[in-house]
PDB file of C-alpha atoms and ligand atoms in Angstrom:
ATOM      1  CA  MET C   1       0.039  -0.067  -0.156  1.00  0.00           C
ATOM      2  CA  SER C   2       1.107   3.348  -1.592  1.00  0.00           C
ATOM      3  CA  ARG C   3       1.909   5.846   1.789  1.00  0.00           C
ATOM      4  CA  ASP C   4      -0.660   8.172  -0.133  1.00  0.00           C
ATOM      5  CA  GLN C   5      -3.432   5.696  -0.142  1.00  0.00           C
ATOM      6  CA  LYS C   6      -2.734   5.241   3.819  1.00  0.00           C
ATOM      7  CA  PHE C   7      -2.806   8.974   4.508  1.00  0.00           C
ATOM      8  CA  PHE C   8      -6.234   9.064   1.916  1.00  0.00           C
ATOM      9  CA  ASP C   9      -7.956   6.307   4.358  1.00  0.00           C
ATOM     10  CA  MET C  10      -7.162   8.177   7.841  1.00  0.00           C
ATOM     11  CA  TYR C  11      -7.988  11.346   6.039  1.00  0.00           C
ATOM     12  CA  SER C  12     -11.462   9.993   4.991  1.00  0.00           C
ATOM     13  CA  LEU C  13     -11.766   8.068   8.270  1.00  0.00           C
ATOM     14  CA  VAL C  14     -11.049  11.194  10.883  1.00  0.00           C
ATOM     15  CA  ILE C  15     -13.389  12.977   8.349  1.00  0.00           C
ATOM     16  CA  GLY C  16     -16.093  10.323   8.894  1.00  0.00           C
ATOM     17  CA  VAL C  17     -15.965  10.321  12.739  1.00  0.00           C
ATOM     18  CA  ILE C  18     -16.247  14.127  12.331  1.00  0.00           C
ATOM     19  CA  ALA C  19     -18.764  13.945  10.226  1.00  0.00           C
ATOM     20  CA  VAL C  20     -20.536  11.735  12.558  1.00  0.00           C
ATOM     21  CA  VAL C  21     -19.937  13.785  15.647  1.00  0.00           C
ATOM     22  CA  ALA C  22     -21.128  17.124  14.259  1.00  0.00           C
ATOM     23  CA  LEU C  23     -24.446  14.628  12.910  1.00  0.00           C
ATOM     24  CA  ILE C  24     -24.926  13.619  16.708  1.00  0.00           C
ATOM     25  CA  PHE C  25     -24.473  17.555  17.947  1.00  0.00           C
ATOM     26  CA  PHE C  26     -27.190  18.222  15.288  1.00  0.00           C
ATOM     27  CA  VAL C  27     -29.673  15.889  16.803  1.00  0.00           C
ATOM     28  CA  VAL C  28     -29.028  16.387  20.439  1.00  0.00           C
ATOM     29  CA  ALA C  29     -29.276  20.407  19.778  1.00  0.00           C
ATOM     30  CA  MET C  30     -32.375  19.698  18.120  1.00  0.00           C
ATOM     31  CA  LYS C  31     -34.134  17.901  21.260  1.00  0.00           C
ATOM     32  CA  ILE C  32     -33.309  20.372  23.195  1.00  0.00           C
ATOM     33  CA  SER C  33     -34.180  23.441  21.533  1.00  0.00           C
ATOM     34  CA  ASP C  34     -37.677  21.917  20.976  1.00  0.00           C
ATOM     35  CA  LEU C  35     -37.582  20.350  25.154  1.00  0.00           C
ATOM     36  CA  THR C  36     -36.958  23.887  26.090  1.00  0.00           C
ATOM     37  CA  GLN C  37     -38.040  26.256  23.935  1.00  0.00           C
ATOM     38  CA  GLY C  38     -40.778  24.541  22.096  1.00  0.00           C
ATOM     39  CA  VAL C  39     -42.933  22.847  25.228  1.00  0.00           C
ATOM     40  CA  TYR C  40     -41.202  26.512  28.092  1.00  0.00           C
ATOM     41  CA  THR C  41     -41.848  29.441  25.606  1.00  0.00           C
ATOM     42  CA  ARG C  42     -43.693  29.069  22.716  1.00  0.00           C
ATOM     43  CA  ASP C  43     -46.220  26.905  23.687  1.00  0.00           C
ATOM     44  CA  THR C  44     -46.927  29.182  27.552  1.00  0.00           C
ATOM     45  CA  ALA C  45     -50.079  31.442  27.742  1.00  0.00           C
ATOM     46  CA  GLU C  46     -47.934  34.351  28.373  1.00  0.00           C
ATOM     47  CA  PHE C  47     -46.324  34.326  24.863  1.00  0.00           C
ATOM     48  CA  LYS C  48     -49.374  33.447  22.821  1.00  0.00           C
ATOM     49  CA  ALA C  49     -50.733  37.118  24.622  1.00  0.00           C
ATOM     50  CA  GLU C  50     -47.824  38.957  24.078  1.00  0.00           C
ATOM     51  CA  VAL C  51     -47.258  37.907  20.696  1.00  0.00           C
ATOM     52  CA  ALA C  52     -51.323  38.296  20.054  1.00  0.00           C
ATOM     53  CA  GLU C  53     -51.116  41.636  21.160  1.00  0.00           C
ATOM     54  CA  ARG C  54     -48.137  42.576  19.275  1.00  0.00           C
ATOM     55  CA  ILE C  55     -49.666  41.696  16.341  1.00  0.00           C
ATOM     56  CA  ARG C  56     -53.197  42.764  16.754  1.00  0.00           C
ATOM     57  CA  PRO C  57     -54.615  45.162  14.794  1.00  0.00           C
ATOM     58  CA  VAL C  58     -53.529  49.020  15.496  1.00  0.00           C
ATOM     59  CA  GLY C  59     -57.615  49.798  14.474  1.00  0.00           C
ATOM     60  CA  GLN C  60     -60.323  48.505  16.250  1.00  0.00           C
ATOM     61  CA  VAL C  61     -63.843  49.140  15.845  1.00  0.00           C
ATOM     62  CA  TYR C  62     -65.937  49.529  18.777  1.00  0.00           C
ATOM     63  CA  LEU C  63     -69.890  49.224  18.916  1.00  0.00           C
ATOM     64  CA  PRO C  64     -71.604  50.984  21.612  1.00  0.00           C
ATOM     65  CA  GLY C  65     -71.016  48.615  25.575  1.00  0.00           C
ATOM     66  CA  GLU C  66     -68.488  46.985  23.719  1.00  0.00           C
ATOM     67  CA  GLU C  67     -65.106  47.369  26.168  1.00  0.00           C
ATOM     68  CA  HIS C  68     -62.167  48.497  25.147  1.00  0.00           C
ATOM     69  CA  GLN C  69     -59.552  44.694  24.563  1.00  0.00           C
ATOM     70  CA  ALA C  70     -56.929  46.521  24.609  1.00  0.00           C
ATOM     71  CA  ALA C  71     -57.177  48.456  27.724  1.00  0.00           C
ATOM     72  CA  ALA C  72     -58.827  46.338  30.215  1.00  0.00           C
ATOM     73  CA  PRO C  73     -55.903  44.736  31.347  1.00  0.00           C
ATOM     74  CA  LYS C  74     -54.514  48.003  32.711  1.00  0.00           C
ATOM     75  CA  VAL C  75     -57.730  49.133  34.062  1.00  0.00           C
ATOM     76  CA  GLU C  76     -57.599  46.217  36.533  1.00  0.00           C
ATOM     77  CA  THR C  77     -54.121  46.506  37.463  1.00  0.00           C
ATOM     78  CA  THR C  78     -54.396  50.198  38.780  1.00  0.00           C
ATOM     79  CA  VAL C  79     -58.055  49.951  39.998  1.00  0.00           C
ATOM     80  CA  GLU C  80     -57.502  46.973  42.633  1.00  0.00           C
ATOM     81  CA  PRO C  81     -55.478  48.090  45.395  1.00  0.00           C
ATOM     82  CA  GLU C  82     -56.677  50.982  46.248  1.00  0.00           C
ATOM     83  CA  PRO C  83     -59.303  49.585  49.056  1.00  0.00           C
ATOM     84  CA  VAL C  84     -56.350  47.438  50.776  1.00  0.00           C
ATOM     85  CA  ALA C  85     -54.523  50.608  50.835  1.00  0.00           C
ATOM     86  CA  THR C  86     -57.040  52.813  52.903  1.00  0.00           C
ATOM     87  CA  ALA C  87     -58.690  49.703  54.749  1.00  0.00           C
ATOM     88  CA  LEU C  88     -58.200  50.509  58.176  1.00  0.00           C
ATOM     89  CA  THR C  89     -57.174  47.784  60.651  1.00  0.00           C
ATOM     90  CA  GLY C  90     -59.609  46.383  63.438  1.00  0.00           C
ATOM     91  CA  PRO C  91     -57.968  48.388  66.349  1.00  0.00           C
ATOM     92  CA  GLN C  92     -57.898  51.554  63.711  1.00  0.00           C
ATOM     93  CA  VAL C  93     -61.132  51.470  63.514  1.00  0.00           C
ATOM     94  CA  TYR C  94     -62.588  50.748  67.412  1.00  0.00           C
ATOM     95  CA  ASN C  95     -60.496  53.449  68.379  1.00  0.00           C
ATOM     96  CA  ALA C  96     -62.080  56.420  65.831  1.00  0.00           C
ATOM     97  CA  ALA C  97     -65.455  54.918  65.572  1.00  0.00           C
ATOM     98  CA  CYS C  98     -66.154  52.267  68.115  1.00  0.00           C
ATOM     99  CA  ASN C  99     -63.833  53.775  72.050  1.00  0.00           C
ATOM    100  CA  ALA C 100     -66.355  56.698  72.266  1.00  0.00           C
ATOM    101  CA  CYS C 101     -69.393  54.428  73.767  1.00  0.00           C
ATOM    102  CA  HIS C 102     -67.772  51.288  74.253  1.00  0.00           C
ATOM    103  CA  GLY C 103     -64.348  52.704  75.719  1.00  0.00           C
ATOM    104  CA  THR C 104     -66.808  54.104  78.072  1.00  0.00           C
ATOM    105  CA  GLY C 105     -70.423  52.500  78.475  1.00  0.00           C
ATOM    106  CA  ALA C 106     -72.230  56.006  77.237  1.00  0.00           C
ATOM    107  CA  GLY C 107     -75.901  55.530  76.766  1.00  0.00           C
ATOM    108  CA  GLY C 108     -75.779  51.247  78.134  1.00  0.00           C
ATOM    109  CA  ALA C 109     -72.850  50.253  75.063  1.00  0.00           C
ATOM    110  CA  PRO C 110     -71.151  46.773  76.198  1.00  0.00           C
ATOM    111  CA  VAL C 111     -67.774  48.146  77.300  1.00  0.00           C
ATOM    112  CA  VAL C 112     -64.652  46.341  75.356  1.00  0.00           C
ATOM    113  CA  GLY C 113     -62.794  43.763  78.287  1.00  0.00           C
ATOM    114  CA  ASP C 114     -65.862  43.171  80.490  1.00  0.00           C
ATOM    115  CA  VAL C 115     -66.056  39.817  79.924  1.00  0.00           C
ATOM    116  CA  ASP C 116     -69.584  39.532  82.145  1.00  0.00           C
ATOM    117  CA  ALA C 117     -71.701  41.906  79.771  1.00  0.00           C
ATOM    118  CA  TRP C 118     -69.821  40.314  76.438  1.00  0.00           C
ATOM    119  CA  SER C 119     -70.023  36.576  77.511  1.00  0.00           C
ATOM    120  CA  ALA C 120     -73.943  36.162  76.226  1.00  0.00           C
ATOM    121  CA  ARG C 121     -73.080  38.366  73.225  1.00  0.00           C
ATOM    122  CA  ILE C 122     -70.356  36.191  71.643  1.00  0.00           C
ATOM    123  CA  ALA C 123     -72.767  34.099  72.219  1.00  0.00           C
ATOM    124  CA  GLN C 124     -74.599  34.295  69.590  1.00  0.00           C
ATOM    125  CA  GLY C 125     -72.034  34.045  67.084  1.00  0.00           C
ATOM    126  CA  ILE C 126     -69.224  36.226  65.531  1.00  0.00           C
ATOM    127  CA  ASP C 127     -71.472  36.684  62.248  1.00  0.00           C
ATOM    128  CA  VAL C 128     -74.541  38.037  64.091  1.00  0.00           C
ATOM    129  CA  LEU C 129     -72.439  40.377  66.284  1.00  0.00           C
ATOM    130  CA  LYS C 130     -70.712  41.356  62.739  1.00  0.00           C
ATOM    131  CA  ASP C 131     -74.488  41.916  61.673  1.00  0.00           C
ATOM    132  CA  HIS C 132     -75.555  43.763  63.899  1.00  0.00           C
ATOM    133  CA  ALA C 133     -72.512  46.053  63.980  1.00  0.00           C
ATOM    134  CA  ILE C 134     -73.104  46.730  60.287  1.00  0.00           C
ATOM    135  CA  ASN C 135     -76.878  47.393  60.213  1.00  0.00           C
ATOM    136  CA  GLY C 136     -77.584  48.455  63.918  1.00  0.00           C
ATOM    137  CA  PHE C 137     -79.239  46.409  66.637  1.00  0.00           C
ATOM    138  CA  SER C 138     -81.328  47.523  69.632  1.00  0.00           C
ATOM    139  CA  GLY C 139     -81.019  45.155  72.812  1.00  0.00           C
ATOM    140  CA  GLU C 140     -82.439  45.893  75.886  1.00  0.00           C
ATOM    141  CA  ALA C 141     -79.615  48.773  76.525  1.00  0.00           C
ATOM    142  CA  MET C 142     -81.153  52.258  76.615  1.00  0.00           C
ATOM    143  CA  THR C 143     -79.842  53.358  73.026  1.00  0.00           C
ATOM    144  CA  PRO C 144     -79.367  51.222  70.331  1.00  0.00           C
ATOM    145  CA  MET C 145     -76.123  50.152  68.688  1.00  0.00           C
ATOM    146  CA  LEU C 146     -76.615  52.228  65.696  1.00  0.00           C
ATOM    147  CA  PRO C 147     -75.475  50.747  62.020  1.00  0.00           C
ATOM    148  CA  LYS C 148     -71.841  50.965  62.022  1.00  0.00           C
ATOM    149  CA  GLY C 149     -71.740  53.207  65.077  1.00  0.00           C
ATOM    150  CA  GLY C 150     -72.600  56.489  63.112  1.00  0.00           C
ATOM    151  CA  ARG C 151     -69.895  56.064  60.929  1.00  0.00           C
ATOM    152  CA  PRO C 152     -71.677  54.980  56.869  1.00  0.00           C
ATOM    153  CA  ASP C 153     -68.644  55.646  55.826  1.00  0.00           C
ATOM    154  CA  LEU C 154     -66.537  52.765  57.232  1.00  0.00           C
ATOM    155  CA  SER C 155     -66.818  49.499  54.621  1.00  0.00           C
ATOM    156  CA  ASP C 156     -68.413  46.174  55.989  1.00  0.00           C
ATOM    157  CA  GLN C 157     -64.508  44.641  56.276  1.00  0.00           C
ATOM    158  CA  GLU C 158     -63.910  47.223  58.319  1.00  0.00           C
ATOM    159  CA  VAL C 159     -66.570  46.999  60.789  1.00  0.00           C
ATOM    160  CA  SER C 160     -66.363  43.531  61.169  1.00  0.00           C
ATOM    161  CA  GLU C 161     -62.180  43.563  62.302  1.00  0.00           C
ATOM    162  CA  ALA C 162     -63.755  46.363  64.408  1.00  0.00           C
ATOM    163  CA  VAL C 163     -65.992  43.490  66.031  1.00  0.00           C
ATOM    164  CA  GLU C 164     -63.212  40.526  65.596  1.00  0.00           C
ATOM    165  CA  TYR C 165     -61.197  42.736  68.069  1.00  0.00           C
ATOM    166  CA  MET C 166     -63.405  44.072  70.424  1.00  0.00           C
ATOM    167  CA  VAL C 167     -64.019  39.937  70.909  1.00  0.00           C
ATOM    168  CA  SER C 168     -60.586  38.914  71.631  1.00  0.00           C
ATOM    169  CA  GLU C 169     -60.174  41.887  74.129  1.00  0.00           C
ATOM    170  CA  SER C 170     -63.558  40.541  76.051  1.00  0.00           C
ATOM    171  CA  GLN C 171     -63.374  37.014  76.416  1.00  0.00           C
TER     172      GLN C 171
HETATM  173  C1  HEC W 201     -72.905  56.154  69.695  1.00  0.00           C
HETATM  174  C2  HEC W 201     -72.386  54.582  70.881  1.00  0.00           C
HETATM  175  C3  HEC W 201     -71.717  53.485  70.261  1.00  0.00           C
HETATM  176  C4  HEC W 201     -70.728  53.856  68.659  1.00  0.00           C
HETATM  177  C5  HEC W 201     -70.579  54.997  68.617  1.00  0.00           C
HETATM  178  C6  HEC W 201     -70.652  52.453  68.728  1.00  0.00           C
HETATM  179  N1  HEC W 201     -71.902  51.235  69.138  1.00  0.00           N
HETATM  180 FE1  HEC W 201     -71.764  49.370  69.660  1.00  0.00          FE
HETATM  181  N2  HEC W 201     -72.733  49.095  70.722  1.00  0.00           N
HETATM  182  C7  HEC W 201     -73.764  50.708  71.255  1.00  0.00           C
HETATM  183  C8  HEC W 201     -74.895  50.206  72.711  1.00  0.00           C
HETATM  184  C9  HEC W 201     -75.677  50.919  73.141  1.00  0.00           C
HETATM  185  C10 HEC W 201     -75.042  49.519  72.270  1.00  0.00           C
HETATM  186  C11 HEC W 201     -75.876  48.322  72.742  1.00  0.00           C
HETATM  187  C12 HEC W 201     -76.834  47.753  72.085  1.00  0.00           C
HETATM  188  C13 HEC W 201     -78.294  46.414  73.157  1.00  0.00           C
HETATM  189  O1  HEC W 201     -77.547  45.630  73.058  1.00  0.00           O
HETATM  190  O2  HEC W 201     -79.094  47.329  72.645  1.00  0.00           O
HETATM  191  C14 HEC W 201     -74.221  47.982  71.197  1.00  0.00           C
HETATM  192  C15 HEC W 201     -73.951  46.963  70.835  1.00  0.00           C
HETATM  193  C16 HEC W 201     -72.590  46.610  69.740  1.00  0.00           C
HETATM  194  C17 HEC W 201     -72.264  45.234  69.895  1.00  0.00           C
HETATM  195  C18 HEC W 201     -73.035  43.998  69.765  1.00  0.00           C
HETATM  196  C19 HEC W 201     -74.070  43.675  69.229  1.00  0.00           C
HETATM  197  C20 HEC W 201     -74.820  42.717  69.993  1.00  0.00           C
HETATM  198  O3  HEC W 201     -75.887  41.529  69.373  1.00  0.00           O
HETATM  199  O4  HEC W 201     -74.872  42.004  71.200  1.00  0.00           O
HETATM  200  C21 HEC W 201     -71.229  45.570  69.030  1.00  0.00           C
HETATM  201  C22 HEC W 201     -70.525  43.953  68.075  1.00  0.00           C
HETATM  202  C23 HEC W 201     -71.157  46.712  68.544  1.00  0.00           C
HETATM  203  N3  HEC W 201     -71.888  47.447  69.226  1.00  0.00           N
HETATM  204  C24 HEC W 201     -70.058  46.847  67.545  1.00  0.00           C
HETATM  205  C25 HEC W 201     -69.644  48.190  67.295  1.00  0.00           C
HETATM  206  C26 HEC W 201     -68.452  48.545  66.729  1.00  0.00           C
HETATM  207  C27 HEC W 201     -67.316  47.681  65.610  1.00  0.00           C
HETATM  208  C28 HEC W 201     -68.509  50.155  66.650  1.00  0.00           C
HETATM  209  C29 HEC W 201     -67.713  50.807  66.002  1.00  0.00           C
HETATM  210  C30 HEC W 201     -67.550  51.103  64.374  1.00  0.00           C
HETATM  211  C31 HEC W 201     -69.815  50.619  67.618  1.00  0.00           C
HETATM  212  N4  HEC W 201     -70.107  48.786  67.982  1.00  0.00           N
HETATM  213  C32 HEC W 201     -69.766  51.810  68.124  1.00  0.00           C
HETATM  214  C33 HEC W 201     -73.451  51.623  71.158  1.00  0.00           C
HETATM  215  C34 HEC W 201     -72.497  52.200  70.260  1.00  0.00           C
END
């Protein structure tokens, strides 16, 4: 065998091995990109929504009464946090709106911390107490419990938290 022939055989072998390795790399890379981009990115709802947003038509026709689709998500995010930010906690509501009567017993109001005055009321259940605090209640005391203690600006949630605080301090 001549030296040229020997060299040619070796050369072809090396080229062949490199070609096979390159093919393996190619197939593995395709598989990995299918798994990552295909499953975790291109098929996700977020990705599809973003594409839909980017390719949506510039002009849209709205009929009276129809919602403005494009602006809808932004409106939702700005509106939501507001009530949470301004809501008062139970003790804050109690001090601002309930303490005047329930701290002193004015008009026969059950004093917070007086376990005897509260035990029968607490026995009605927390939901009944919340209902009475929100909607008003007239029992055996000289004066009635006004709806929300006369503070209609408080939310039902705020009054409920004040009731929970009052009950927790009186048992
Ligand atoms: C103007 C006085 C006054 C204020 C202010 C007031 N209350 Fe009362 N509350 C009363 C009186 C009087 C009663 C007792 C009514 C009865 O038993 O006849 C009462 C009773 C209650 C009861 C017991 C109801 C039951 O079923 O026994 C709860 C709970 C209550 N108040 C919660 C509150 C909360 C919460 C606030 C503040 C948001 C508040 N009150 C503010 C006067 C007041």
